[in-house]
Amino acid sequence: MVQSSVPLCNTCGEQVGLNDNGEVFVACHECNFPICKDCFEHEINEDHRVCMRCGTPYEERTKEEDDFHEIKVHENEDDDFHEIKVHENQSATPSEISNSQDVGLHARHVSTVSAVDSEVNEESGKSIWKNRVESWKGKDKKNKKKKSAPKEEKEASIPPEQQMEETRPAEAAAAPLSVVIPMSKSKIAPYRTVIIMRLIILGLFFHYRVTNPVESAFPLWLTSIICEIWFAFSWVLDQFPKWSPINRQTFIDNLSARFEREGEPNELAAVDFFVSTVDPLKEPPLITANTVLSILAVDYPVDKVSCYVSDDGAAMLTFESLVETADFARKWVPFCKKFSIEPRAPEFYFSQKIDYLKDKVQPSFVKERRAMKRDYEEYKVRVNAMVAKAQKTPEEGWTMQDGTPWPGNNSRDHPGMIQVFLGHTGARDIEGNELPRLVYVSREKRPGYQHHKKAGAENALVRVSAVLTNAPFILNLDCDHYVNNSKAVREAMCFLMDPEVGRDVCYVQFPQRFDGIDRSDRYANRNTVFFDVNMKGLDGIQGPVYVGTGCVFNRQALYGYSPPSMPSVPRSSCCCFPSKKSTNDVSDFQRNAKREELEAAIFNLKELDNYDEHERSMLISQMSFEKTFGLSTVFIESTLMENGGVPESADPSMLIKEAIHVISCGYEEKTLWGKEIGWIYGSVTEDILSGFKMQCRGWKSIYCMPLRPAFKGSAPINLSDRLHQVLRWALGSIEIFLSRHCPLWYGFSGGRLKWLQRMAYINTIVYPFTSLPLIAYCSLPAICLLTGKFIIPTLSNVASVLFLGLFLSIIITSVLELRWSGVSIEDLWRNEQFWVIGGVSAHLFAVFQGLLKMLAGVDTNFTVTAKAAEDSEFGELYLVKWTTLLIPPTTLIVVNMVGVVAGFSDALNGGYESWGPLFGKVFFAFWVIFHLYPFLKGLMGRQNRTPTIVILWSVLLASVFSLIWVKINPFVNTVDSETIAETCIAIDC
């Protein structure tokens, strides 16, 4: 039995062994560098007599030890050294170590090696390890070539002394790629203190409210109490996940120094970009083309970048625009890289209102920029001509240039289509340099199959990219989100390729930033509070939520595997009371175990001389991987390659055929796609659900906020489109709430999701229900003004102190939040306003539509929001489109205005004493009106062009409401006829 206390050899990964005295073998007494007997004897035999870590000569050992080594070397000099596997997990179990000799040589990926190990292996031990590999060559050179690290394959064999002189200092190799910057105590300590104080004041406030009912208006009082309790609950869910906000800083120069050393192969990880589009008439091809061009020109090694464009509408317009885009990219990409321009989306670069000559030193820049702008204008004319032509579809359908019908004429019934425009073997730019790969993908669609909208399209891209390029990381973007910072991918790699940080990171999320929004941001399109406050808070727990775009994924996390640091054995439940919570742990454990077994089995199978494809397919089928990933051996084998790359067993001439196979409409049947792997189905907000599933497995995410925004998009600044966008998000939250993936009960097994993180996810699914108490609370001021009643009794001194303390705590919390986040008070106020606007309109409709969909099976369809204005800079801001979402907030505004007028009228008739009670009622009415003011302003439009039907419906509802209230008025004490008669007699009427 191997002793667990014996350290592992840093060279081969086996136990270092014991000497004749039964003590742990030590090669160097200066630094105790762990090296086993066999490796040490090989060092002496190869005349390498210095320690790989400290450089101390081994000759300083005692005479007895030297004699011992001479004897051992003599005994083993004719032995056949076997290749061994170096495990990625340094704390490998004895069983793994004992079985490691049968699976070949694996060099550890750089993202899984500690800083100390990388320093030793990459510096003084570099040539020594190379010589050892040369002397330990096995019988199969092909396997050796596959499993050895690229750096070790191509590294020249030179003396260690010269190697140490030529390499950079050890400090540069161990320099951090990123650091966490916690909030200073002077900012966060007062913030936390006020949160606790506010929580205490809330408790005292509710004690007063509950113990002091308003008998004269009991229904109004009870309604207000229920609403206030729900608001307090929502505040707790939103506030406490922001308990430990953090900032992060990246060091791109250190990333280049570690992975892009001069004279050596570039070791940066490859990245597959995903761009999704559906309808080119609502998502203009020119916007999509700018996103693609910004990706192709990104500051990253060309051979490491591949761009996949998913056309889920199978539109020939999208295909033809990509043809033009690929041709224009041959000019645009070298221009961007030559002059280091930002941003690298031509439409947004040429529209910048800044000095474009700043920091430019090459005299030819002005001339080339003028020529490039002219070329881009000509390119825009060609694309716009295509758009104009596509406005009316011919009766016989679209025809391609060669005369054949376009396969996607029926967008709901067409075969899968793939076209590689650019790539390593494709066309080059005008300077003869390679361009990144550009691939057009349109998955197959047939009637009777569920296609799962965007989530299904993203999963199809995952499989296609795995077959064609299989980059270890995936960056997905919406078609209207272009790369604004050409070094954005490097920013993400500072986390994902960091051996100390990136091991358990499932994705790196960037904030969303937008163009085309007016300075005042009337409808809170920027979502600044969410991206600059809430997401920073989540980054201090288990990581930010996935927001659907601008996110770099670890491909292995999408495949449903658990993070490497998770314990391999799931928790066992009590034998007397077995728990169902361990089911997810067991499934994760079994999937990870199957993966390791299949990887080893496939490798052993390839060493057979008569190995063929049929045997590999049978093996994969026996391991039940087809039930998880589908019937594609090429794809399944690609899932085993943690460092990416196309499997060597795959036939290059058959890759396109295999890619067509994996995007067939029936490929996902009877698999775990959309259930446990890939983008998760079951909600229109598949982003929240997918990120939640990953973090339930124990993965963590990271929030990256570079100084220059990484990506920018076009926000739907139109009021109607903005409300429909919010409606879609809220409906997705309702779907998750009513599904088995609800954070209230899902993912408790293993305790992998932290409680504050779970609280944040609960907040993301219950916030639409706030619309019910919100619309009731916004109606209360008008009811109080019309009836003369109020929800609060006459205030005592204690009650006044509680109300004052509550308002002050709310204000101070907001001020301190602004202090540590850097958000402006205007952004906070706009967010507060649109919380009310969206709550009484889009969120309300989402609750009812979600209940109808999940409980009654009545589905609702959503149109894609428009992405760009056409008339003027902010033309769409003043455009009002008819939608039922406009009715509830308009009605609330009218009712509260009517209530204010009625309240002042009663005060004038009631004399001086009635003005005091009027103040509280009018205060709450104006609170509603001020919060709905942006909606009112947007409704009026630039030239007061409010849709007539909106005004008619709102006035009608307000009138009916007022008349019914005057007729019924349940909050006024009823008086019978006898009481009236007695009163009349008493006053002698």
GROMACS .gro file of C-alpha atoms in nm, residues 802-978:
model
  177
  802LEU     CA    1  -4.001   5.555   1.303
  803PHE     CA    2  -4.125   5.708   0.978
  804LEU     CA    3  -3.841   5.959   0.977
  805GLY     CA    4  -3.585   5.688   1.056
  806LEU     CA    5  -3.719   5.467   0.777
  807PHE     CA    6  -3.697   5.742   0.516
  808LEU     CA    7  -3.349   5.845   0.632
  809SER     CA    8  -3.223   5.485   0.622
  810ILE     CA    9  -3.353   5.448   0.266
  811ILE     CA   10  -3.177   5.767   0.159
  812ILE     CA   11  -2.850   5.688   0.339
  813THR     CA   12  -2.842   5.333   0.198
  814SER     CA   13  -2.875   5.473  -0.153
  815VAL     CA   14  -2.608   5.737  -0.096
  816LEU     CA   15  -2.356   5.484   0.042
  817GLU     CA   16  -2.437   5.247  -0.244
  818LEU     CA   17  -2.362   5.524  -0.489
  819ARG     CA   18  -2.036   5.590  -0.307
  820TRP     CA   19  -1.883   5.243  -0.345
  821SER     CA   20  -2.031   5.167  -0.687
  822GLY     CA   21  -1.961   5.496  -0.866
  823VAL     CA   22  -2.315   5.512  -1.006
  824SER     CA   23  -2.463   5.859  -1.046
  825ILE     CA   24  -2.773   5.969  -0.858
  826GLU     CA   25  -2.949   6.028  -1.192
  827ASP     CA   26  -2.897   5.664  -1.291
  828LEU     CA   27  -3.034   5.554  -0.955
  829TRP     CA   28  -3.342   5.774  -0.994
  830ARG     CA   29  -3.406   5.652  -1.352
  831ASN     CA   30  -3.380   5.294  -1.233
  832GLU     CA   31  -3.628   5.365  -0.954
  833GLN     CA   32  -3.868   5.528  -1.198
  834PHE     CA   33  -3.861   5.247  -1.450
  835TRP     CA   34  -3.900   4.993  -1.171
  836VAL     CA   35  -4.242   5.147  -1.114
  837ILE     CA   36  -4.320   5.186  -1.486
  838GLY     CA   37  -4.225   4.828  -1.569
  839GLY     CA   38  -4.385   4.695  -1.253
  840VAL     CA   39  -4.733   4.831  -1.325
  841SER     CA   40  -4.723   4.734  -1.693
  842ALA     CA   41  -4.486   4.467  -1.828
  843HIS     CA   42  -4.441   4.275  -1.503
  844LEU     CA   43  -4.816   4.267  -1.443
  845PHE     CA   44  -4.884   4.122  -1.788
  846ALA     CA   45  -4.597   3.875  -1.744
  847VAL     CA   46  -4.754   3.732  -1.429
  848PHE     CA   47  -5.087   3.663  -1.599
  849GLN     CA   48  -4.933   3.539  -1.923
  850GLY     CA   49  -4.689   3.319  -1.735
  851LEU     CA   50  -4.969   3.161  -1.533
  852LEU     CA   51  -5.171   3.105  -1.850
  853LYS     CA   52  -4.875   2.947  -2.026
  854MET     CA   53  -4.756   2.720  -1.745
  855LEU     CA   54  -5.095   2.623  -1.599
  856ALA     CA   55  -5.333   2.639  -1.896
  857GLY     CA   56  -5.088   2.577  -2.181
  858VAL     CA   57  -5.170   2.905  -2.357
  859ASP     CA   58  -4.847   3.022  -2.519
  860THR     CA   59  -4.768   3.377  -2.623
  861ASN     CA   60  -4.535   3.488  -2.898
  862PHE     CA   61  -4.301   3.784  -2.883
  863THR     CA   62  -4.168   3.991  -3.166
  864VAL     CA   63  -3.801   4.080  -3.180
  865THR     CA   64  -3.745   4.437  -3.065
  866ALA     CA   65  -3.614   4.685  -3.318
  867LYS     CA   66  -3.243   4.756  -3.287
  868ALA     CA   67  -3.171   5.089  -3.453
  869ALA     CA   68  -3.330   5.426  -3.514
  870GLU     CA   69  -3.375   5.549  -3.869
  871ASP     CA   70  -3.515   5.901  -3.863
  872SER     CA   71  -3.276   6.088  -3.638
  873GLU     CA   72  -3.033   6.034  -3.354
  874PHE     CA   73  -3.306   5.963  -3.102
  875GLY     CA   74  -3.600   5.941  -3.340
  876GLU     CA   75  -3.746   5.626  -3.195
  877LEU     CA   76  -3.743   5.772  -2.848
  878TYR     CA   77  -4.046   5.980  -2.939
  879LEU     CA   78  -4.226   5.712  -3.138
  880VAL     CA   79  -4.524   5.557  -2.960
  881LYS     CA   80  -4.651   5.221  -3.085
  882TRP     CA   81  -4.984   5.084  -2.972
  883THR     CA   82  -4.958   4.811  -2.713
  884THR     CA   83  -5.182   4.700  -2.429
  885LEU     CA   84  -4.888   4.748  -2.192
  886LEU     CA   85  -4.950   5.124  -2.208
  887ILE     CA   86  -5.299   5.106  -2.052
  888PRO     CA   87  -5.230   5.030  -1.680
  889PRO     CA   88  -4.969   5.304  -1.618
  890THR     CA   89  -5.174   5.556  -1.815
  891THR     CA   90  -5.479   5.472  -1.605
  892LEU     CA   91  -5.281   5.514  -1.283
  893ILE     CA   92  -5.161   5.858  -1.392
  894VAL     CA   93  -5.514   5.973  -1.480
  895VAL     CA   94  -5.666   5.834  -1.159
  896ASN     CA   95  -5.402   5.994  -0.936
  897MET     CA   96  -5.439   6.330  -1.113
  898VAL     CA   97  -5.814   6.312  -1.068
  899GLY     CA   98  -5.759   6.224  -0.702
  900VAL     CA   99  -5.530   6.525  -0.648
  901VAL     CA  100  -5.791   6.758  -0.799
  902ALA     CA  101  -6.065   6.602  -0.588
  903GLY     CA  102  -5.852   6.627  -0.274
  904PHE     CA  103  -5.779   6.995  -0.318
  905SER     CA  104  -6.147   7.061  -0.393
  906ASP     CA  105  -6.251   6.892  -0.069
  907ALA     CA  106  -5.985   7.086   0.124
  908LEU     CA  107  -6.111   7.417  -0.012
  909ASN     CA  108  -6.465   7.330   0.092
  910GLY     CA  109  -6.361   7.183   0.428
  911GLY     CA  110  -6.171   7.480   0.563
  912TYR     CA  111  -5.833   7.510   0.734
  913GLU     CA  112  -5.847   7.186   0.936
  914SER     CA  113  -5.874   6.968   0.627
  915TRP     CA  114  -5.539   7.084   0.482
  916GLY     CA  115  -5.331   6.887   0.734
  917PRO     CA  116  -5.463   6.539   0.647
  918LEU     CA  117  -5.450   6.636   0.278
  919PHE     CA  118  -5.071   6.671   0.287
  920GLY     CA  119  -5.000   6.297   0.345
  921LYS     CA  120  -5.247   6.187   0.079
  922VAL     CA  121  -5.114   6.428  -0.184
  923PHE     CA  122  -4.755   6.332  -0.099
  924PHE     CA  123  -4.817   5.968  -0.194
  925ALA     CA  124  -5.013   6.069  -0.505
  926PHE     CA  125  -4.726   6.286  -0.625
  927TRP     CA  126  -4.486   5.997  -0.546
  928VAL     CA  127  -4.677   5.791  -0.803
  929ILE     CA  128  -4.692   6.071  -1.059
  930PHE     CA  129  -4.322   6.154  -1.032
  931HIS     CA  130  -4.227   5.790  -1.078
  932LEU     CA  131  -4.449   5.762  -1.383
  933TYR     CA  132  -4.334   6.094  -1.526
  934PRO     CA  133  -4.092   5.943  -1.786
  935PHE     CA  134  -4.377   5.724  -1.906
  936LEU     CA  135  -4.607   6.025  -1.931
  937LYS     CA  136  -4.344   6.223  -2.120
  938GLY     CA  137  -4.276   5.935  -2.356
  939LEU     CA  138  -4.648   5.884  -2.405
  940MET     CA  139  -4.694   6.245  -2.512
  941GLY     CA  140  -4.420   6.207  -2.771
  942ARG     CA  141  -4.226   6.479  -2.942
  943GLN     CA  142  -4.536   6.642  -3.087
  944ASN     CA  143  -4.799   6.509  -2.846
  945ARG     CA  144  -4.884   6.227  -3.085
  946THR     CA  145  -5.024   5.987  -2.829
  947PRO     CA  146  -5.227   5.704  -2.986
  948THR     CA  147  -5.593   5.795  -2.956
  949ILE     CA  148  -5.689   5.446  -2.846
  950VAL     CA  149  -5.455   5.469  -2.547
  951ILE     CA  150  -5.619   5.794  -2.431
  952LEU     CA  151  -5.970   5.659  -2.483
  953TRP     CA  152  -5.904   5.337  -2.293
  954SER     CA  153  -5.732   5.516  -2.005
  955VAL     CA  154  -6.001   5.784  -1.966
  956LEU     CA  155  -6.272   5.518  -1.991
  957LEU     CA  156  -6.114   5.302  -1.723
  958ALA     CA  157  -6.055   5.601  -1.495
  959SER     CA  158  -6.415   5.718  -1.537
  960VAL     CA  159  -6.562   5.375  -1.475
  961PHE     CA  160  -6.342   5.332  -1.172
  962SER     CA  161  -6.447   5.669  -1.026
  963LEU     CA  162  -6.820   5.611  -1.090
  964ILE     CA  163  -6.813   5.264  -0.938
  965TRP     CA  164  -6.626   5.396  -0.639
  966VAL     CA  165  -6.875   5.675  -0.576
  967LYS     CA  166  -7.161   5.427  -0.610
  968ILE     CA  167  -7.019   5.148  -0.390
  969ASN     CA  168  -6.748   5.308  -0.176
  970PRO     CA  169  -6.687   5.012   0.057
  971PHE     CA  170  -6.459   5.213   0.284
  972VAL     CA  171  -6.732   5.456   0.400
  973ASN     CA  172  -6.933   5.336   0.699
  974THR     CA  173  -7.287   5.249   0.592
  975VAL     CA  174  -7.568   5.433   0.772
  976ASP     CA  175  -7.920   5.293   0.780
  977SER     CA  176  -8.245   5.496   0.740
  978GLU     CA  177  -8.334   5.486   1.111
   0.00000   0.00000   0.00000
